[in-house]
């Protein structure tokens, strides 16, 4: 089993590009946008919906090697295997992290299944081994953590900010936050 390192990327500091077409490309683009990214989208034959979602970020071609310069993370979805392999190789030559949807040997990273509740981000990953399991667990997490968790996190963040402003240190802040969670009965 390969080891993995979970990270959350800040799209304000990471240049992301999506290359692809079809329903999986649309899904990936929506996930990237939901995460705050505004990726360049390269799609030789985008359908109407992908073109509309990508808007001004759409380029109706595959990226040239020069267009990959300065990219940090490249998502490849729904293009022919030979083109995906070529793009993955070109990206790696430029030290770009690559994810080729459902082609584990071509992936430097895997995008987890995601539940967003405001700033609360819950993720599930199987390292690309079983997207079906990741999806099933994500669906369960959606029921365990309904949308009200966005407000709960905001309440905890406000408490943390007040305590920090009053000079409280880490252990005291942690204890106060855990006490609030317990008092409200948020986690059984």
XYZ file of N, CA, C and O in Angstrom:
752
model
N 0.844 -1.192 0.000
C 0.000 0.000 0.000
C 0.879 1.241 0.000
O 1.772 1.382 0.822
N 0.591 2.150 -0.907
C 1.352 3.393 -0.994
C 0.874 4.370 0.068
O -0.311 4.447 0.373
N 1.804 5.102 0.614
C 1.463 6.126 1.593
C 0.964 7.366 0.858
O 1.338 7.612 -0.286
N 0.102 8.118 1.503
C -0.397 9.369 0.930
C -0.310 10.461 1.984
O -0.298 10.193 3.175
N -0.263 11.683 1.504
C -0.213 12.845 2.380
C -1.417 13.719 2.050
O -1.498 14.269 0.954
N -2.378 13.841 2.974
C -3.534 14.692 2.684
C -3.153 16.170 2.777
O -2.413 16.576 3.665
N -3.652 16.948 1.822
C -3.434 18.392 1.825
C -4.702 19.074 1.322
O -5.516 18.466 0.642
N -4.850 20.323 1.665
C -5.916 21.151 1.113
C -5.227 22.328 0.429
O -4.474 23.065 1.059
N -5.435 22.471 -0.871
C -4.774 23.512 -1.652
C -5.562 24.814 -1.607
O -6.783 24.808 -1.716
N -4.852 25.912 -1.478
C -5.464 27.228 -1.529
C -5.356 27.725 -2.970
O -4.255 28.031 -3.437
N -6.475 27.805 -3.700
C -6.401 28.185 -5.112
C -5.903 29.611 -5.339
O -5.561 29.966 -6.461
N -5.811 30.402 -4.289
C -5.236 31.743 -4.437
C -3.730 31.665 -4.677
O -3.134 32.604 -5.183
N -3.121 30.516 -4.314
C -1.678 30.372 -4.424
C -1.254 29.247 -5.355
O -0.055 29.027 -5.538
N -2.218 28.523 -5.902
C -1.919 27.361 -6.737
C -2.624 27.538 -8.081
O -3.849 27.676 -8.132
N -1.856 27.540 -9.151
C -2.443 27.660 -10.491
C -2.882 26.275 -10.953
O -2.059 25.367 -11.094
N -4.174 26.127 -11.190
C -4.785 24.847 -11.543
C -5.316 24.921 -12.969
O -5.920 25.919 -13.365
N -5.103 23.838 -13.714
C -5.619 23.726 -15.077
C -6.403 22.429 -15.182
O -6.008 21.397 -14.635
N -7.520 22.497 -15.899
C -8.339 21.328 -16.198
C -8.307 21.093 -17.703
O -8.563 22.018 -18.479
N -7.989 19.860 -18.094
C -8.037 19.461 -19.493
C -9.051 18.339 -19.585
O -8.927 17.328 -18.883
N -10.077 18.507 -20.431
C -11.015 17.406 -20.536
C -12.307 17.748 -21.223
O -12.507 18.851 -21.718
N -13.157 16.748 -21.210
C -14.490 16.887 -21.789
C -15.387 15.813 -21.208
O -14.923 14.898 -20.543
N -16.678 15.983 -21.436
C -17.649 15.009 -20.962
C -18.146 15.302 -19.565
O -17.744 16.272 -18.923
N -19.030 14.422 -19.063
C -19.666 14.651 -17.765
C -18.682 14.681 -16.595
O -18.868 15.437 -15.650
N -17.633 13.871 -16.646
C -16.670 13.888 -15.541
C -15.879 15.192 -15.519
O -15.523 15.687 -14.446
N -15.608 15.763 -16.677
C -14.921 17.058 -16.732
C -15.819 18.149 -16.132
O -15.334 19.017 -15.397
N -17.101 18.094 -16.432
C -18.031 19.077 -15.858
C -18.062 18.942 -14.334
O -18.011 19.946 -13.619
N -18.132 17.696 -13.854
C -18.157 17.463 -12.406
C -16.877 17.991 -11.758
O -16.921 18.670 -10.740
N -15.733 17.694 -12.352
C -14.457 18.147 -11.786
C -14.384 19.674 -11.795
O -13.945 20.291 -10.830
N -14.832 20.306 -12.879
C -14.818 21.768 -12.944
C -15.685 22.360 -11.833
O -15.274 23.312 -11.162
N -16.865 21.801 -11.617
C -17.727 22.293 -10.541
C -17.050 22.139 -9.182
O -17.136 23.035 -8.335
N -16.366 21.014 -8.948
C -15.657 20.820 -7.679
C -14.547 21.852 -7.504
O -14.366 22.391 -6.413
N -13.823 22.119 -8.574
C -12.745 23.109 -8.496
C -13.299 24.501 -8.211
O -12.774 25.231 -7.364
N -14.368 24.859 -8.903
C -14.984 26.171 -8.691
C -15.558 26.269 -7.276
O -15.395 27.289 -6.596
N -16.208 25.201 -6.793
C -16.723 25.193 -5.423
C -15.605 25.390 -4.404
O -15.826 25.939 -3.331
N -14.399 24.936 -4.753
C -13.251 25.101 -3.874
C -12.577 26.454 -4.000
O -11.573 26.718 -3.346
N -13.097 27.323 -4.866
C -12.559 28.663 -4.999
C -11.597 28.853 -6.158
O -11.031 29.926 -6.322
N -11.400 27.823 -6.973
C -10.472 27.929 -8.103
C -11.170 28.538 -9.319
O -12.388 28.454 -9.453
N -10.373 29.126 -10.179
C -10.828 29.624 -11.480
C -9.881 29.046 -12.535
O -9.078 29.772 -13.119
N -9.958 27.736 -12.743
C -8.962 27.106 -13.608
C -9.142 27.456 -15.082
O -10.260 27.655 -15.555
N -8.014 27.495 -15.789
C -8.081 27.503 -17.247
C -8.608 26.130 -17.640
O -8.253 25.119 -17.032
N -9.489 26.088 -18.635
C -10.085 24.830 -19.082
C -9.736 24.639 -20.553
O -10.081 25.478 -21.387
N -9.056 23.538 -20.840
C -8.713 23.184 -22.209
C -9.581 22.005 -22.616
O -9.588 20.970 -21.943
N -10.339 22.182 -23.686
C -11.236 21.130 -24.163
C -11.406 21.271 -25.668
O -12.036 22.228 -26.132
N -10.853 20.315 -26.447
C -10.950 20.420 -27.903
C -12.389 20.388 -28.423
O -12.709 21.068 -29.388
N -13.246 19.622 -27.755
C -14.631 19.496 -28.210
C -15.581 19.564 -27.013
O -16.251 18.586 -26.682
N -15.668 20.722 -26.362
C -16.531 20.812 -25.187
C -18.003 20.756 -25.584
O -18.381 21.269 -26.638
N -18.810 20.145 -24.736
C -20.247 20.212 -24.991
C -20.737 21.581 -24.516
O -19.982 22.360 -23.917
N -21.973 21.863 -24.790
C -22.530 23.194 -24.487
C -22.442 23.505 -22.996
O -22.090 24.626 -22.605
N -22.731 22.508 -22.155
C -22.727 22.743 -20.716
C -21.319 23.036 -20.189
O -21.129 23.967 -19.396
N -20.322 22.266 -20.625
C -18.948 22.527 -20.189
C -18.494 23.901 -20.672
O -17.874 24.655 -19.918
N -18.824 24.243 -21.901
C -18.450 25.554 -22.437
C -19.074 26.667 -21.600
O -18.417 27.669 -21.290
N -20.326 26.496 -21.215
C -20.996 27.516 -20.405
C -20.360 27.613 -19.017
O -20.146 28.716 -18.509
N -20.047 26.463 -18.413
C -19.431 26.465 -17.081
C -18.045 27.100 -17.107
O -17.671 27.832 -16.198
N -17.280 26.816 -18.148
C -15.916 27.333 -18.239
C -15.896 28.811 -18.610
O -14.981 29.544 -18.213
N -16.875 29.259 -19.372
C -16.957 30.669 -19.760
C -15.694 31.154 -20.447
O -15.159 30.497 -21.331
N -15.196 32.307 -19.996
C -14.013 32.924 -20.600
C -12.728 32.137 -20.346
O -11.690 32.437 -20.940
N -12.779 31.147 -19.438
C -11.592 30.354 -19.125
C -11.384 29.210 -20.109
O -10.397 28.487 -20.011
N -12.319 29.037 -21.058
C -12.260 27.916 -22.000
C -11.319 28.202 -23.157
O -11.363 29.271 -23.759
N -10.497 27.215 -23.457
C -9.654 27.218 -24.659
C -9.993 25.938 -25.406
O -9.876 24.854 -24.857
N -10.409 26.059 -26.643
C -10.905 24.909 -27.416
C -9.769 24.156 -28.095
O -9.751 23.976 -29.307
N -8.825 23.716 -27.283
C -7.669 22.962 -27.754
C -7.042 22.257 -26.556
O -7.451 22.495 -25.416
N -6.058 21.427 -26.798
C -5.245 20.893 -25.706
C -4.120 21.885 -25.444
O -3.699 22.600 -26.355
N -3.610 21.955 -24.220
C -2.552 22.922 -23.941
C -1.234 22.494 -24.592
O -0.908 21.317 -24.669
N -0.499 23.485 -25.029
C 0.848 23.222 -25.533
C 1.768 23.099 -24.322
O 1.417 23.544 -23.217
N 2.955 22.531 -24.513
C 3.894 22.471 -23.388
C 4.175 23.845 -22.785
O 4.250 23.983 -21.561
N 4.283 24.874 -23.605
C 4.551 26.230 -23.099
C 3.388 26.722 -22.238
O 3.601 27.412 -21.234
N 2.151 26.360 -22.602
C 0.986 26.801 -21.822
C 0.927 26.126 -20.456
O 0.210 26.579 -19.567
N 1.691 25.059 -20.276
C 1.749 24.390 -18.972
C 2.738 25.069 -18.022
O 2.696 24.825 -16.814
N 3.614 25.901 -18.564
C 4.583 26.596 -17.703
C 3.853 27.417 -16.648
O 2.912 28.152 -16.953
N 4.281 27.290 -15.415
C 3.684 28.040 -14.314
C 2.475 27.369 -13.679
O 1.952 27.862 -12.689
N 2.018 26.243 -14.241
C 0.903 25.502 -13.655
C 1.435 24.675 -12.484
O 2.564 24.174 -12.531
N 0.639 24.532 -11.434
C 1.037 23.734 -10.278
C 0.329 22.389 -10.225
O 0.910 21.400 -9.785
N -0.945 22.360 -10.633
C -1.733 21.121 -10.586
C -2.557 21.005 -11.860
O -3.217 21.962 -12.271
N -2.508 19.826 -12.467
C -3.196 19.571 -13.726
C -4.160 18.412 -13.556
O -3.761 17.322 -13.157
N -5.429 18.679 -13.843
C -6.459 17.637 -13.857
C -6.746 17.278 -15.306
O -7.007 18.174 -16.121
N -6.728 15.980 -15.616
C -7.005 15.506 -16.970
C -8.186 14.545 -16.878
O -8.140 13.576 -16.132
N -9.240 14.829 -17.663
C -10.477 14.059 -17.561
C -11.096 13.853 -18.941
O -11.347 14.818 -19.658
N -11.357 12.599 -19.286
C -12.180 12.310 -20.459
C -11.561 12.566 -21.812
O -12.295 12.785 -22.775
N -10.242 12.561 -21.903
C -9.612 12.687 -23.217
C -8.957 11.346 -23.556
O -8.735 10.522 -22.664
N -8.654 11.095 -24.814
C -8.058 9.809 -25.197
C -6.776 9.500 -24.408
O -6.006 10.409 -24.065
N -6.569 8.205 -24.129
C -5.444 7.766 -23.299
C -4.099 8.291 -23.792
O -3.274 8.729 -22.994
N -3.857 8.236 -25.087
C -2.565 8.675 -25.627
C -2.327 10.156 -25.336
O -1.230 10.553 -24.921
N -3.344 10.978 -25.527
C -3.216 12.413 -25.241
C -3.011 12.646 -23.747
O -2.204 13.491 -23.346
N -3.731 11.890 -22.911
C -3.588 12.026 -21.459
C -2.174 11.651 -21.021
O -1.565 12.349 -20.190
N -1.642 10.578 -21.568
C -0.280 10.156 -21.225
C 0.744 11.210 -21.641
O 1.672 11.511 -20.884
N 0.569 11.773 -22.819
C 1.491 12.809 -23.303
C 1.441 14.041 -22.408
O 2.485 14.574 -22.003
N 0.230 14.493 -22.077
C 0.088 15.657 -21.195
C 0.682 15.388 -19.818
O 1.347 16.255 -19.236
N 0.443 14.190 -19.288
C 0.986 13.839 -17.973
C 2.512 13.883 -18.005
O 3.155 14.417 -17.089
N 3.117 13.351 -19.044
C 4.572 13.365 -19.179
C 5.092 14.810 -19.271
O 6.042 15.192 -18.585
N 4.447 15.616 -20.124
C 4.871 17.015 -20.278
C 4.743 17.779 -18.954
O 5.602 18.609 -18.623
N 3.682 17.495 -18.219
C 3.480 18.165 -16.934
C 4.573 17.771 -15.943
O 5.147 18.628 -15.261
N 4.859 16.484 -15.862
C 5.887 16.031 -14.922
C 7.257 16.616 -15.268
O 8.053 16.889 -14.367
N 7.529 16.790 -16.551
C 8.796 17.412 -16.965
C 8.896 18.843 -16.428
O 10.000 19.379 -16.310
N 7.760 19.444 -16.074
C 7.716 20.805 -15.552
C 7.414 20.826 -14.055
O 7.061 21.852 -13.503
N 7.508 19.660 -13.413
C 7.238 19.534 -11.969
C 5.819 19.931 -11.590
O 5.577 20.528 -10.536
N 4.873 19.614 -12.458
C 3.455 19.873 -12.214
C 2.834 18.592 -11.669
O 3.050 17.507 -12.219
N 2.046 18.716 -10.616
C 1.317 17.563 -10.093
C 0.177 17.230 -11.039
O -0.532 18.117 -11.502
N -0.021 15.923 -11.292
C -0.988 15.473 -12.289
C -2.003 14.526 -11.678
O -1.652 13.638 -10.903
N -3.255 14.714 -12.079
C -4.322 13.756 -11.774
C -5.021 13.432 -13.080
O -5.616 14.315 -13.707
N -4.915 12.170 -13.497
C -5.644 11.696 -14.672
C -6.787 10.835 -14.137
O -6.559 9.766 -13.568
N -7.993 11.339 -14.300
C -9.183 10.699 -13.734
C -9.241 9.217 -14.079
O -9.167 8.836 -15.247
N -9.329 8.387 -13.028
C -9.487 6.934 -13.144
C -8.319 6.220 -13.814
O -8.474 5.107 -14.303
N -7.134 6.846 -13.833
C -5.931 6.187 -14.343
C -4.857 6.329 -13.254
O -3.972 7.188 -13.335
N -4.943 5.479 -12.249
C -4.097 5.582 -11.061
C -2.604 5.667 -11.387
O -1.899 6.494 -10.800
N -2.072 4.867 -12.327
C -0.629 4.953 -12.584
C -0.161 6.321 -13.109
O 1.014 6.641 -13.001
N -1.068 7.115 -13.648
C -0.690 8.434 -14.156
C -0.935 9.561 -13.143
O -0.765 10.729 -13.468
N -1.340 9.206 -11.933
C -1.697 10.221 -10.939
C -0.587 10.445 -9.921
O -0.051 9.495 -9.345
N -0.266 11.717 -9.696
C 0.618 12.100 -8.597
C -0.206 12.355 -7.340
O 0.327 12.334 -6.232
N -1.470 12.640 -7.526
C -2.368 12.884 -6.403
C -3.763 12.426 -6.800
O -4.058 12.234 -7.974
N -4.593 12.239 -5.799
C -5.977 11.832 -6.019
C -6.871 12.876 -5.371
O -6.587 13.346 -4.275
N -7.935 13.226 -6.051
C -8.886 14.187 -5.506
C -9.903 13.419 -4.668
O -10.547 12.504 -5.161
N -10.034 13.766 -3.402
C -10.962 13.035 -2.542
C -12.418 13.383 -2.845
O -12.708 14.383 -3.502
N -13.291 12.565 -2.350
C -14.715 12.861 -2.365
C -14.947 13.907 -1.274
O -14.369 13.810 -0.192
N -15.771 14.921 -1.539
C -15.828 16.109 -0.681
C -17.240 16.403 -0.193
O -18.203 16.311 -0.954
N -17.320 16.814 1.080
C -18.538 17.390 1.656
C -18.145 18.767 2.159
O -17.229 18.898 2.982
N -18.811 19.824 1.676
C -18.539 21.195 2.108
C -19.721 21.712 2.914
O -20.859 21.656 2.475
N -19.384 22.256 4.059
C -20.370 22.921 4.906
C -19.756 24.254 5.299
O -19.097 24.378 6.336
N -19.916 25.245 4.427
C -19.234 26.520 4.641
C -17.739 26.271 4.571
O -17.242 25.715 3.602
N -17.027 26.663 5.617
C -15.576 26.456 5.674
C -15.208 25.059 6.174
O -14.030 24.692 6.159
N -16.189 24.295 6.635
C -15.926 22.920 7.074
C -15.809 22.036 5.841
O -16.701 21.998 4.998
N -14.690 21.348 5.735
C -14.419 20.494 4.594
C -14.147 19.089 5.101
O -13.207 18.864 5.864
N -14.987 18.154 4.690
C -14.817 16.751 5.039
C -14.475 15.999 3.762
O -15.160 16.168 2.751
N -13.421 15.198 3.807
C -13.001 14.491 2.603
C -12.832 13.006 2.875
O -12.541 12.594 3.996
N -12.995 12.231 1.812
C -12.808 10.788 1.866
C -11.964 10.400 0.664
O -12.249 10.802 -0.455
N -10.935 9.610 0.913
C -10.102 9.141 -0.185
C -9.815 7.657 -0.030
O -9.573 7.173 1.072
N -9.830 6.973 -1.145
C -9.401 5.578 -1.190
C -8.130 5.475 -2.033
O -7.773 4.390 -2.485
N -7.470 6.601 -2.266
C -6.272 6.615 -3.080
C -6.541 6.205 -4.514
O -5.671 5.691 -5.201
N -7.769 6.425 -4.958
C -8.144 6.059 -6.317
C -8.505 4.591 -6.478
O -8.858 4.140 -7.558
N -8.462 3.835 -5.390
C -8.704 2.391 -5.469
C -10.183 2.032 -5.588
O -10.525 1.034 -6.194
N -11.063 2.835 -4.962
C -12.490 2.542 -5.051
C -13.313 3.830 -4.955
O -13.791 4.181 -3.870
N -13.498 4.520 -6.072
C -14.334 5.719 -6.053
C -15.756 5.429 -5.540
O -16.370 6.291 -4.915
N -16.256 4.234 -5.777
C -17.609 3.889 -5.307
C -17.675 3.918 -3.781
O -18.649 4.413 -3.199
N -16.653 3.389 -3.111
C -16.628 3.421 -1.650
C -16.512 4.856 -1.153
O -17.219 5.251 -0.222
N -15.638 5.639 -1.754
C -15.496 7.038 -1.352
C -16.819 7.779 -1.505
O -17.211 8.559 -0.631
N -17.535 7.513 -2.593
C -18.829 8.160 -2.817
C -19.842 7.732 -1.752
O -20.570 8.562 -1.210
N -19.883 6.444 -1.430
C -20.837 5.943 -0.422
C -20.560 6.572 0.944
O -21.492 6.972 1.655
N -19.302 6.666 1.314
C -18.954 7.281 2.598
C -19.285 8.766 2.578
O -19.809 9.313 3.552
N -18.990 9.438 1.462
C -19.329 10.869 1.347
C -20.826 11.080 1.534
O -21.254 11.991 2.248
N -21.634 10.247 0.908
C -23.087 10.376 1.043
C -23.517 10.200 2.495
O -24.418 10.891 2.972
N -22.860 9.298 3.216
C -23.171 9.093 4.630
C -22.762 10.331 5.436
O -23.492 10.783 6.322
N -21.596 10.880 5.134
C -21.150 12.091 5.829
C -22.099 13.264 5.591
O -22.311 14.083 6.490
N -22.678 13.335 4.394
C -23.632 14.415 4.101
C -24.833 14.355 5.033
O -25.355 15.398 5.444
N -25.263 13.159 5.398
C -26.395 13.040 6.319
C -25.969 13.280 7.762
O -26.738 13.844 8.543
N -24.749 12.881 8.112
C -24.262 13.077 9.478
C -23.907 14.533 9.764
O -23.953 14.975 10.917
N -23.524 15.265 8.724
C -23.120 16.662 8.864
C -23.958 17.524 7.924
O -23.502 17.921 6.852
N -25.201 17.844 8.316
C -26.066 18.660 7.460
C -25.539 20.093 7.341
O -24.576 20.484 8.006
N -26.195 20.872 6.519
C -25.717 22.229 6.206
C -25.596 23.134 7.435
O -24.843 24.103 7.401
N -26.294 22.817 8.517
C -26.213 23.622 9.742
C -24.782 23.668 10.289
O -24.431 24.573 11.054
N -23.944 22.726 9.875
C -22.567 22.720 10.351
C -21.777 23.945 9.900
O -20.807 24.336 10.552
N -22.177 24.595 8.836
C -21.509 25.831 8.434
C -21.674 26.883 9.532
O -20.711 27.566 9.912
N -22.889 26.990 10.078
C -23.149 27.945 11.162
C -22.444 27.534 12.447
O -21.955 28.384 13.197
N -22.389 26.223 12.707
C -21.709 25.745 13.911
C -20.224 26.078 13.862
O -19.648 26.501 14.870
N -19.618 25.896 12.719
C -18.201 26.234 12.587
C -18.009 27.733 12.784
O -17.063 28.158 13.460
N -18.888 28.528 12.234
C -18.778 29.984 12.395
C -18.873 30.354 13.882
O -18.139 31.234 14.360
N -19.752 29.695 14.615
C -19.891 29.954 16.052
C -18.616 29.575 16.803
O -18.139 30.312 17.668
N -18.044 28.431 16.452
C -16.794 28.005 17.087
C -15.639 28.948 16.726
O -14.814 29.280 17.584
N -15.589 29.384 15.492
C -14.531 30.299 15.067
C -14.638 31.629 15.812
O -13.620 32.210 16.217
N -15.866 32.110 16.011
C -16.060 33.361 16.744
C -15.603 33.208 18.195
O -14.957 34.114 18.747
N -15.938 32.074 18.808
C -15.485 31.811 20.177
C -13.956 31.789 20.227
O -13.346 32.425 21.094
N -13.347 31.103 19.305
C -11.887 31.013 19.246
C -11.274 32.406 19.093
O -10.315 32.752 19.796
N -11.827 33.198 18.198
C -11.301 34.550 17.978
C -11.417 35.411 19.242
O -10.484 36.152 19.594
N -12.565 35.313 19.920
C -12.755 36.097 21.159
C -11.738 35.678 22.220
O -11.127 36.523 22.889
N -11.565 34.367 22.380
C -10.632 33.878 23.395
C -9.191 34.265 23.065
O -8.439 34.679 23.951
N -8.818 34.166 21.806
C -7.460 34.539 21.386
C -7.229 36.039 21.619
O -6.163 36.444 22.072
N -8.242 36.858 21.285
C -8.119 38.306 21.484
C -7.960 38.649 22.967
O -7.313 39.636 23.318
N -8.539 37.798 23.839
C -8.437 38.023 25.281
C -7.146 37.434 25.859
O -6.928 37.490 27.066
N -6.322 36.845 24.993
C -5.033 36.330 25.445
C -4.997 34.851 25.772
O -3.996 34.357 26.285
N -6.070 34.132 25.508
C -6.096 32.690 25.802
C -5.094 31.950 24.925
O -4.868 32.311 23.778
N -4.506 30.929 25.487
C -3.532 30.094 24.778
C -4.221 28.854 24.209
O -5.373 28.554 24.534
N -3.504 28.120 23.372
C -4.033 26.958 22.661
C -4.842 25.971 23.485
O -5.997 25.690 23.153
N -4.278 25.430 24.594
C -5.036 24.432 25.367
C -6.354 24.968 25.931
O -7.364 24.266 25.938
N -6.354 26.219 26.366
C -7.573 26.833 26.907
C -8.620 27.012 25.808
O -9.811 26.751 26.013
N -8.185 27.441 24.642
C -9.090 27.627 23.501
C -9.668 26.276 23.078
O -10.876 26.146 22.859
N -8.815 25.283 22.994
C -9.262 23.934 22.628
C -10.314 23.416 23.604
O -11.365 22.916 23.207
N -10.050 23.571 24.893
C -10.977 23.099 25.925
C -12.318 23.835 25.821
O -13.385 23.218 25.868
N -12.283 25.141 25.621
C -13.521 25.925 25.525
C -14.335 25.504 24.291
O -15.568 25.381 24.364
N -13.655 25.275 23.179
C -14.358 24.849 21.967
C -14.968 23.461 22.145
O -16.117 23.228 21.762
N -14.209 22.566 22.740
C -14.733 21.215 22.977
C -15.906 21.252 23.966
O -16.880 20.515 23.798
N -15.829 22.120 24.964
C -16.930 22.263 25.921
C -18.192 22.772 25.222
O -19.294 22.318 25.524
N -18.032 23.726 24.294
C -19.187 24.251 23.557
C -19.813 23.145 22.700
O -21.033 22.982 22.669
N -18.983 22.374 22.009
C -19.484 21.268 21.179
C -20.275 20.286 22.038
O -21.371 19.858 21.677
N -19.749 19.955 23.213
C -20.422 19.010 24.117
C -21.715 19.618 24.672
O -22.751 18.942 24.698
N -21.660 20.879 25.098
C -22.839 21.528 25.676
C -23.980 21.617 24.666
O -25.155 21.483 25.028
N -23.654 21.844 23.424
C -24.676 21.953 22.369
C -25.132 20.581 21.871
O -26.114 20.491 21.133
N -24.400 19.517 22.229
C -24.764 18.184 21.782
C -24.583 17.975 20.283
O -25.306 17.196 19.666
N -23.614 18.665 19.699
C -23.424 18.603 18.254
C -22.898 17.253 17.783
O -23.204 16.828 16.674
N -22.073 16.628 18.615
C -21.551 15.307 18.256
C -22.018 14.301 19.301
O -21.700 14.448 20.470
N -22.746 13.288 18.875
C -23.239 12.303 19.859
C -22.085 11.528 20.495
O -21.039 11.362 19.930
